[in-house]
mmCIF file of C-alpha atoms in Angstrom:
data_model
loop_
_atom_site.group_PDB
_atom_site.id
_atom_site.type_symbol
_atom_site.label_atom_id
_atom_site.label_comp_id
_atom_site.label_asym_id
_atom_site.label_seq_id
_atom_site.Cartn_x
_atom_site.Cartn_y
_atom_site.Cartn_z
ATOM 1 C CA UNK G 19 -3.655 26.882 -4.340
ATOM 2 C CA UNK G 20 -2.366 29.886 -2.269
ATOM 3 C CA UNK G 21 -0.304 29.026 1.045
ATOM 4 C CA UNK G 22 0.034 31.009 4.193
ATOM 5 C CA UNK G 23 3.175 32.858 5.125
ATOM 6 C CA UNK G 24 3.140 30.118 8.210
ATOM 7 C CA UNK G 25 2.933 27.397 5.851
ATOM 8 C CA UNK G 26 5.670 28.821 3.594
ATOM 9 C CA UNK G 27 7.738 29.149 6.576
ATOM 10 C CA UNK G 28 7.478 25.813 7.608
ATOM 11 C CA UNK G 29 8.522 24.402 4.034
ATOM 12 C CA UNK G 30 11.190 26.668 3.997
ATOM 13 C CA UNK G 31 12.534 25.118 7.330
ATOM 14 C CA UNK G 32 12.361 21.566 5.612
ATOM 15 C CA UNK G 33 14.182 23.155 2.685
ATOM 16 C CA UNK G 34 16.877 24.600 4.859
ATOM 17 C CA UNK G 35 17.199 21.060 6.602
ATOM 18 C CA UNK G 36 17.859 19.308 3.340
ATOM 19 C CA UNK G 37 20.296 21.812 2.268
ATOM 20 C CA UNK G 38 22.075 21.529 5.406
ATOM 21 C CA UNK G 39 22.119 17.637 5.211
ATOM 22 C CA UNK G 40 24.154 17.809 2.237
ATOM 23 C CA UNK G 41 26.335 20.563 3.101
ATOM 24 C CA UNK G 42 27.167 18.716 6.346
ATOM 25 C CA UNK G 43 27.618 15.422 4.452
ATOM 26 C CA UNK G 44 25.143 13.875 6.840
ATOM 27 C CA UNK G 45 22.850 12.242 4.097
ATOM 28 C CA UNK G 46 20.885 12.802 1.149
ATOM 29 C CA UNK G 47 19.056 15.955 0.056
ATOM 30 C CA UNK G 48 15.709 15.629 2.098
ATOM 31 C CA UNK G 49 14.427 17.461 5.009
ATOM 32 C CA UNK G 50 10.971 17.303 6.926
ATOM 33 C CA UNK G 51 9.299 19.115 9.410
ATOM 34 C CA UNK G 52 5.957 17.908 11.214
ATOM 35 C CA UNK G 53 3.739 20.775 12.803
ATOM 36 C CA UNK G 54 0.900 20.816 15.453
ATOM 37 C CA UNK G 55 -1.142 23.616 16.384
ATOM 38 C CA UNK G 56 1.167 25.920 14.337
ATOM 39 C CA UNK G 57 4.344 24.586 16.183
ATOM 40 C CA UNK G 58 6.831 22.348 14.803
ATOM 41 C CA UNK G 59 7.048 19.311 16.856
ATOM 42 C CA UNK G 60 9.880 17.276 15.109
ATOM 43 C CA UNK G 61 12.180 17.290 12.380
ATOM 44 C CA UNK G 62 13.864 14.758 10.106
ATOM 45 C CA UNK G 63 16.758 14.745 7.586
ATOM 46 C CA UNK G 64 17.820 11.534 5.464
ATOM 47 C CA UNK G 65 20.544 9.468 7.414
ATOM 48 C CA UNK G 66 20.469 6.259 5.760
ATOM 49 C CA UNK G 67 24.283 6.008 5.072
ATOM 50 C CA UNK G 68 25.022 7.663 8.373
ATOM 51 C CA UNK G 69 23.123 5.041 10.524
ATOM 52 C CA UNK G 70 23.540 2.050 7.948
ATOM 53 C CA UNK G 71 19.806 1.914 7.872
ATOM 54 C CA UNK G 72 17.645 2.172 4.497
ATOM 55 C CA UNK G 73 14.474 3.121 6.412
ATOM 56 C CA UNK G 74 16.153 6.318 7.916
ATOM 57 C CA UNK G 75 14.465 8.642 5.249
ATOM 58 C CA UNK G 76 13.565 12.176 6.377
ATOM 59 C CA UNK G 77 9.926 11.336 6.828
ATOM 60 C CA UNK G 78 10.363 8.188 8.632
ATOM 61 C CA UNK G 79 12.958 9.733 11.085
ATOM 62 C CA UNK G 80 10.449 12.926 11.735
ATOM 63 C CA UNK G 81 7.341 10.858 12.257
ATOM 64 C CA UNK G 82 9.024 8.453 14.663
ATOM 65 C CA UNK G 83 10.457 11.475 16.327
ATOM 66 C CA UNK G 84 6.881 13.559 16.598
ATOM 67 C CA UNK G 85 5.606 10.190 18.041
ATOM 68 C CA UNK G 86 7.959 10.173 20.831
ATOM 69 C CA UNK G 87 7.327 13.759 21.525
ATOM 70 C CA UNK G 88 3.413 13.069 21.679
ATOM 71 C CA UNK G 89 3.701 9.514 23.158
ATOM 72 C CA UNK G 90 1.427 8.184 20.484
ATOM 73 C CA UNK G 91 1.282 6.215 17.474
ATOM 74 C CA UNK G 92 -0.918 8.462 15.572
ATOM 75 C CA UNK G 93 -0.294 12.217 14.137
ATOM 76 C CA UNK G 94 -3.812 13.046 13.793
ATOM 77 C CA UNK G 95 -4.207 16.700 13.429
ATOM 78 C CA UNK G 96 -0.417 17.247 12.456
ATOM 79 C CA UNK G 97 0.957 18.482 9.062
ATOM 80 C CA UNK G 98 4.044 17.097 7.456
ATOM 81 C CA UNK G 99 6.277 19.106 5.136
ATOM 82 C CA UNK G 100 8.688 17.430 3.153
ATOM 83 C CA UNK G 101 11.123 19.037 1.020
ATOM 84 C CA UNK G 102 10.561 16.285 -1.785
ATOM 85 C CA UNK G 103 7.301 14.329 -2.630
ATOM 86 C CA UNK G 104 7.837 10.996 -0.225
ATOM 87 C CA UNK G 105 8.910 7.823 -1.618
ATOM 88 C CA UNK G 106 6.340 5.014 -1.333
ATOM 89 C CA UNK G 107 7.797 3.863 1.824
ATOM 90 C CA UNK G 108 7.578 7.105 3.246
ATOM 91 C CA UNK G 109 3.915 7.559 1.823
ATOM 92 C CA UNK G 110 2.628 4.507 3.304
ATOM 93 C CA UNK G 111 4.623 5.508 6.752
ATOM 94 C CA UNK G 112 2.514 8.709 6.434
ATOM 95 C CA UNK G 113 -0.687 6.902 5.667
ATOM 96 C CA UNK G 114 -0.260 4.801 8.983
ATOM 97 C CA UNK G 115 0.676 7.861 10.823
ATOM 98 C CA UNK G 116 -2.642 9.729 9.749
ATOM 99 C CA UNK G 117 -1.861 13.297 9.636
ATOM 100 C CA UNK G 118 -4.122 15.839 8.443
ATOM 101 C CA UNK G 119 -2.252 16.895 5.438
ATOM 102 C CA UNK G 120 1.026 16.506 3.607
ATOM 103 C CA UNK G 121 2.842 19.259 1.757
ATOM 104 C CA UNK G 122 5.896 18.816 -0.380
ATOM 105 C CA UNK G 123 8.065 20.444 -2.891
ATOM 106 C CA UNK G 124 10.628 18.724 -5.141
ATOM 107 C CA UNK G 125 8.700 15.716 -7.109
ATOM 108 C CA UNK G 126 9.746 11.973 -7.362
ATOM 109 C CA UNK G 127 10.800 12.633 -10.900
ATOM 110 C CA UNK G 128 13.116 15.507 -9.455
ATOM 111 C CA UNK G 129 14.666 12.685 -6.982
ATOM 112 C CA UNK G 130 14.873 10.362 -10.332
ATOM 113 C CA UNK G 131 16.982 12.944 -11.886
ATOM 114 C CA UNK G 132 19.472 12.863 -9.251
ATOM 115 C CA UNK G 133 19.414 9.091 -9.121
ATOM 116 C CA UNK G 134 17.214 7.937 -6.107
ATOM 117 C CA UNK G 135 15.173 5.233 -6.569
ATOM 118 C CA UNK G 136 11.494 6.698 -5.664
ATOM 119 C CA UNK G 137 10.040 6.883 -9.182
ATOM 120 C CA UNK G 138 11.157 3.252 -10.045
ATOM 121 C CA UNK G 139 9.580 1.886 -6.497
ATOM 122 C CA UNK G 140 6.503 3.874 -7.537
ATOM 123 C CA UNK G 141 6.357 1.861 -10.845
ATOM 124 C CA UNK G 142 7.222 -1.620 -9.009
ATOM 125 C CA UNK G 143 4.460 -1.259 -6.463
ATOM 126 C CA UNK G 144 1.886 -0.604 -9.181
ATOM 127 C CA UNK G 145 2.965 -3.959 -10.876
ATOM 128 C CA UNK G 146 1.770 -7.349 -10.260
ATOM 129 C CA UNK G 147 4.009 -9.804 -8.157
ATOM 130 C CA UNK G 148 4.919 -11.713 -10.966
ATOM 131 C CA UNK G 149 6.009 -8.424 -13.064
ATOM 132 C CA UNK G 150 7.992 -6.943 -10.379
ATOM 133 C CA UNK G 151 11.738 -6.680 -10.419
ATOM 134 C CA UNK G 152 12.089 -8.044 -7.122
ATOM 135 C CA UNK G 153 11.682 -11.779 -7.154
ATOM 136 C CA UNK G 154 8.090 -12.475 -5.093
ATOM 137 C CA UNK G 155 6.616 -15.763 -3.977
ATOM 138 C CA UNK G 156 3.519 -16.614 -2.090
ATOM 139 C CA UNK G 157 3.544 -19.767 0.305
ATOM 140 C CA UNK G 158 2.059 -21.301 3.084
ATOM 141 C CA UNK G 159 -0.838 -19.004 3.411
ATOM 142 C CA UNK G 160 -3.147 -21.659 5.161
ATOM 143 C CA UNK G 161 -0.658 -21.840 8.079
ATOM 144 C CA UNK G 162 -0.105 -18.180 8.299
ATOM 145 C CA UNK G 163 -3.924 -17.426 8.602
ATOM 146 C CA UNK G 164 -3.776 -18.951 12.205
ATOM 147 C CA UNK G 165 -2.306 -16.008 13.553
ATOM 148 C CA UNK G 166 -5.182 -13.673 11.860
ATOM 149 C CA UNK G 167 -7.754 -15.659 13.423
ATOM 150 C CA UNK G 168 -5.890 -15.308 16.840
ATOM 151 C CA UNK G 169 -5.621 -11.454 16.473
ATOM 152 C CA UNK G 170 -9.516 -11.402 15.245
ATOM 153 C CA UNK G 171 -10.484 -13.278 18.333
ATOM 154 C CA UNK G 172 -8.348 -11.578 20.959
ATOM 155 C CA UNK G 173 -10.768 -9.283 22.965
ATOM 156 C CA UNK G 174 -7.762 -7.685 24.662
ATOM 157 C CA UNK G 175 -6.072 -6.314 21.543
ATOM 158 C CA UNK G 176 -4.976 -2.929 21.114
ATOM 159 C CA UNK G 177 -6.255 -2.321 17.604
ATOM 160 C CA UNK G 178 -4.947 0.536 15.488
ATOM 161 C CA UNK X 13 6.516 -22.848 -7.620
ATOM 162 C CA UNK X 14 7.904 -25.712 -5.075
ATOM 163 C CA UNK X 15 9.838 -24.675 -2.185
ATOM 164 C CA UNK X 16 12.630 -26.401 -0.405
ATOM 165 C CA UNK X 17 12.526 -27.730 3.297
ATOM 166 C CA UNK X 18 14.545 -25.030 4.535
ATOM 167 C CA UNK X 19 12.430 -22.254 2.761
ATOM 168 C CA UNK X 20 9.359 -23.987 4.340
ATOM 169 C CA UNK X 21 11.152 -23.795 7.843
ATOM 170 C CA UNK X 22 12.179 -20.130 7.530
ATOM 171 C CA UNK X 23 8.540 -19.226 6.922
ATOM 172 C CA UNK X 24 7.264 -21.193 9.306
ATOM 173 C CA UNK X 25 9.485 -19.498 11.930
ATOM 174 C CA UNK X 26 8.210 -15.929 10.673
ATOM 175 C CA UNK X 27 4.534 -17.332 10.998
ATOM 176 C CA UNK X 28 5.402 -18.693 14.730
ATOM 177 C CA UNK X 29 6.794 -15.295 15.384
ATOM 178 C CA UNK X 30 3.495 -13.735 14.249
ATOM 179 C CA UNK X 31 1.352 -16.019 16.623
ATOM 180 C CA UNK X 32 3.675 -15.454 19.455
ATOM 181 C CA UNK X 33 3.507 -11.827 18.900
ATOM 182 C CA UNK X 34 -0.454 -11.882 19.406
ATOM 183 C CA UNK X 35 -0.426 -14.560 22.461
ATOM 184 C CA UNK X 36 2.044 -12.211 24.180
ATOM 185 C CA UNK X 37 0.168 -9.093 23.497
ATOM 186 C CA UNK X 38 3.018 -7.589 21.948
ATOM 187 C CA UNK X 39 1.313 -6.334 18.788
ATOM 188 C CA UNK X 40 -0.279 -7.241 15.480
ATOM 189 C CA UNK X 41 0.082 -10.706 13.870
ATOM 190 C CA UNK X 42 2.920 -10.116 11.833
ATOM 191 C CA UNK X 43 6.490 -11.844 11.613
ATOM 192 C CA UNK X 44 9.647 -11.585 9.772
ATOM 193 C CA UNK X 45 12.800 -13.322 9.357
ATOM 194 C CA UNK X 46 15.857 -12.234 7.278
ATOM 195 C CA UNK X 47 18.046 -15.069 5.545
ATOM 196 C CA UNK X 48 21.533 -14.737 4.461
ATOM 197 C CA UNK X 49 23.508 -17.826 3.042
ATOM 198 C CA UNK X 50 21.178 -20.352 4.768
ATOM 199 C CA UNK X 51 21.068 -18.452 8.308
ATOM 200 C CA UNK X 52 18.652 -16.395 9.927
ATOM 201 C CA UNK X 53 20.453 -13.122 10.540
ATOM 202 C CA UNK X 54 17.482 -11.147 11.982
ATOM 203 C CA UNK X 55 13.834 -11.323 12.920
ATOM 204 C CA UNK X 56 11.166 -8.796 13.459
ATOM 205 C CA UNK X 57 7.517 -8.525 14.541
ATOM 206 C CA UNK X 58 4.940 -5.828 14.849
ATOM 207 C CA UNK X 59 5.636 -3.146 17.731
ATOM 208 C CA UNK X 60 3.471 -0.343 16.541
ATOM 209 C CA UNK X 61 1.490 -0.039 19.717
ATOM 210 C CA UNK X 62 4.162 -1.368 22.052
ATOM 211 C CA UNK X 63 6.600 1.260 20.921
ATOM 212 C CA UNK X 64 4.316 4.302 19.899
ATOM 213 C CA UNK X 65 5.663 3.955 16.263
ATOM 214 C CA UNK X 66 3.543 3.749 13.402
ATOM 215 C CA UNK X 67 6.714 2.492 11.159
ATOM 216 C CA UNK X 68 7.584 -0.340 13.622
ATOM 217 C CA UNK X 69 6.262 -2.894 11.310
ATOM 218 C CA UNK X 70 7.771 -6.505 11.278
ATOM 219 C CA UNK X 71 9.697 -5.808 7.868
ATOM 220 C CA UNK X 72 11.115 -2.592 8.906
ATOM 221 C CA UNK X 73 12.217 -3.815 12.336
ATOM 222 C CA UNK X 74 13.772 -6.920 10.770
ATOM 223 C CA UNK X 75 15.475 -4.843 7.908
ATOM 224 C CA UNK X 76 16.893 -2.520 10.646
ATOM 225 C CA UNK X 77 18.028 -5.311 12.643
ATOM 226 C CA UNK X 78 19.813 -7.172 9.887
ATOM 227 C CA UNK X 79 21.667 -3.775 8.720
ATOM 228 C CA UNK X 80 22.855 -3.667 12.240
ATOM 229 C CA UNK X 81 24.250 -7.104 12.257
ATOM 230 C CA UNK X 82 25.833 -6.555 8.855
ATOM 231 C CA UNK X 83 26.923 -3.004 9.254
ATOM 232 C CA UNK X 84 25.648 -1.903 5.987
ATOM 233 C CA UNK X 85 22.632 -0.229 4.469
ATOM 234 C CA UNK X 86 22.024 -3.004 1.811
ATOM 235 C CA UNK X 87 20.802 -6.446 2.218
ATOM 236 C CA UNK X 88 21.954 -7.520 -1.256
ATOM 237 C CA UNK X 89 22.120 -11.562 -1.233
ATOM 238 C CA UNK X 90 19.327 -11.606 1.713
ATOM 239 C CA UNK X 91 15.863 -13.259 1.520
ATOM 240 C CA UNK X 92 13.068 -11.792 3.617
ATOM 241 C CA UNK X 93 10.421 -14.351 4.633
ATOM 242 C CA UNK X 94 7.340 -12.374 5.813
ATOM 243 C CA UNK X 95 4.341 -13.772 7.545
ATOM 244 C CA UNK X 96 1.999 -11.329 5.384
ATOM 245 C CA UNK X 97 2.302 -9.536 2.064
ATOM 246 C CA UNK X 98 4.429 -6.305 2.922
ATOM 247 C CA UNK X 99 2.341 -2.984 3.128
ATOM 248 C CA UNK X 100 3.672 -0.314 0.922
ATOM 249 C CA UNK X 101 5.666 1.213 3.569
ATOM 250 C CA UNK X 102 7.425 -2.269 4.058
ATOM 251 C CA UNK X 103 7.591 -3.019 0.339
ATOM 252 C CA UNK X 104 9.329 0.442 -0.088
ATOM 253 C CA UNK X 105 11.445 -0.351 2.587
ATOM 254 C CA UNK X 106 12.282 -3.818 0.976
ATOM 255 C CA UNK X 107 12.941 -2.082 -2.440
ATOM 256 C CA UNK X 108 15.477 0.297 -0.701
ATOM 257 C CA UNK X 109 17.155 -2.636 1.317
ATOM 258 C CA UNK X 110 17.682 -4.520 -2.163
ATOM 259 C CA UNK X 111 17.286 -8.064 -0.920
ATOM 260 C CA UNK X 112 17.457 -11.019 -3.405
ATOM 261 C CA UNK X 113 14.022 -12.399 -2.869
ATOM 262 C CA UNK X 114 10.706 -11.857 -0.963
ATOM 263 C CA UNK X 115 8.459 -14.607 0.430
ATOM 264 C CA UNK X 116 5.174 -14.102 1.966
ATOM 265 C CA UNK X 117 2.277 -15.994 3.145
ATOM 266 C CA UNK X 118 -1.048 -14.142 4.273
ATOM 267 C CA UNK X 119 -2.112 -11.328 1.433
ATOM 268 C CA UNK X 120 -3.166 -7.605 1.829
ATOM 269 C CA UNK X 121 -6.839 -8.758 1.302
ATOM 270 C CA UNK X 122 -6.309 -11.067 4.359
ATOM 271 C CA UNK X 123 -4.795 -8.171 6.228
ATOM 272 C CA UNK X 124 -7.892 -5.825 5.261
ATOM 273 C CA UNK X 125 -10.281 -8.599 6.299
ATOM 274 C CA UNK X 126 -8.950 -8.358 10.141
ATOM 275 C CA UNK X 127 -9.084 -4.223 9.698
ATOM 276 C CA UNK X 128 -5.376 -3.597 8.644
ATOM 277 C CA UNK X 129 -5.047 -0.712 6.221
ATOM 278 C CA UNK X 130 -2.595 -2.153 3.817
ATOM 279 C CA UNK X 131 -5.080 -2.665 0.819
ATOM 280 C CA UNK X 132 -6.469 0.781 1.319
ATOM 281 C CA UNK X 133 -2.843 2.074 1.405
ATOM 282 C CA UNK X 134 -2.079 0.153 -1.908
ATOM 283 C CA UNK X 135 -5.181 1.853 -3.338
ATOM 284 C CA UNK X 136 -4.355 5.323 -2.266
ATOM 285 C CA UNK X 137 -0.916 5.280 -3.569
ATOM 286 C CA UNK X 138 -1.958 4.410 -7.053
ATOM 287 C CA UNK X 139 -4.203 7.625 -7.245
ATOM 288 C CA UNK X 140 -3.224 11.054 -8.215
ATOM 289 C CA UNK X 141 -2.421 13.565 -5.441
ATOM 290 C CA UNK X 142 -5.654 15.115 -6.078
ATOM 291 C CA UNK X 143 -7.723 11.966 -5.726
ATOM 292 C CA UNK X 144 -5.991 10.768 -2.416
ATOM 293 C CA UNK X 145 -8.104 10.504 0.878
ATOM 294 C CA UNK X 146 -4.750 12.308 2.452
ATOM 295 C CA UNK X 147 -4.897 16.323 1.584
ATOM 296 C CA UNK X 148 -1.590 16.977 -0.317
ATOM 297 C CA UNK X 149 -0.199 19.774 -1.850
ATOM 298 C CA UNK X 150 3.009 20.826 -3.622
ATOM 299 C CA UNK X 151 4.618 24.124 -2.964
ATOM 300 C CA UNK X 152 7.861 25.980 -3.561
ATOM 301 C CA UNK X 153 9.546 23.526 -5.593
ATOM 302 C CA UNK X 154 11.892 26.149 -7.157
ATOM 303 C CA UNK X 155 13.260 26.848 -3.992
ATOM 304 C CA UNK X 156 13.958 23.038 -3.027
ATOM 305 C CA UNK X 157 15.582 22.056 -6.023
ATOM 306 C CA UNK X 158 18.765 23.880 -4.737
ATOM 307 C CA UNK X 159 19.518 21.126 -2.423
ATOM 308 C CA UNK X 160 19.184 18.493 -5.275
ATOM 309 C CA UNK X 161 21.612 20.669 -7.140
ATOM 310 C CA UNK X 162 24.190 20.712 -4.201
ATOM 311 C CA UNK X 163 23.599 16.991 -4.056
ATOM 312 C CA UNK X 164 24.404 16.459 -7.659
ATOM 313 C CA UNK X 165 27.553 18.781 -7.520
ATOM 314 C CA UNK X 166 28.979 17.153 -4.356
ATOM 315 C CA UNK X 167 31.752 14.917 -5.523
ATOM 316 C CA UNK X 168 32.367 13.503 -1.697
ATOM 317 C CA UNK X 169 28.807 12.360 -1.531
ATOM 318 C CA UNK X 170 28.109 8.818 -0.484
ATOM 319 C CA UNK X 171 25.296 7.899 -2.830
ATOM 320 C CA UNK X 172 23.174 4.742 -2.406
#
């Protein structure tokens, strides 16, 4: 695959943000830019420790910012450039946001080599509940299903 | 597995929140409570459409709230009760937050039956990049690795 000069420049901006985030002691070495119609509409860096928020990865921050800019919960037609392959949390967020494409540079194996849990979490998610390191239990499904029936029957709901 | 009366009561509160969220037209049928030392320290409901934020699932909201309460990015020693099996985004967030246990009621198949993408995203994450529905491309890894080297060599960093 060959990339255009513009695509390279978007990824280089994500990479620049990832380096700046380390140099400024703001957080982990991760940067993201989100692009729509050839223009950067949001950026994000890792701010987990800075904001005491384990969900504050670069992708999540950039997605939330892009949605604020666009005033919508959908990033249809957008491209996401991440300096590293998204972890399962961020990949899940990307699927929910529904962009048109994802570009990444470093891999989950590269992240594992500097002691980030991305690869471990990918392995865990692929396991059955019983085989996961996190103790996981199902209970009270019969009672919980009522909310799903309410949702299904709600004709005023805003589905997504 | 048998659950204690207290564990049942925590899950019933998550279920109550999930129903209330539909009845009040606030968002999808999902509720979460996070417990530490036998006390609920935070709750969360789905607010994706309300806040135009595709990451505002019940678990993510509850995790962020619990971390604000505790003033930390770790939920060690906490239990998470979710009215539905977490989607990959939320399961990833749960792994990053490192609670001691996860309890859930409805399943990803139940969520799929009312048109939520949880099961689809689980299937996608298990596929290779090339086989995913989301066009995914790697580029410029050699340039991006520099940020990881900076992080590795930074002796002042706050790792997590």
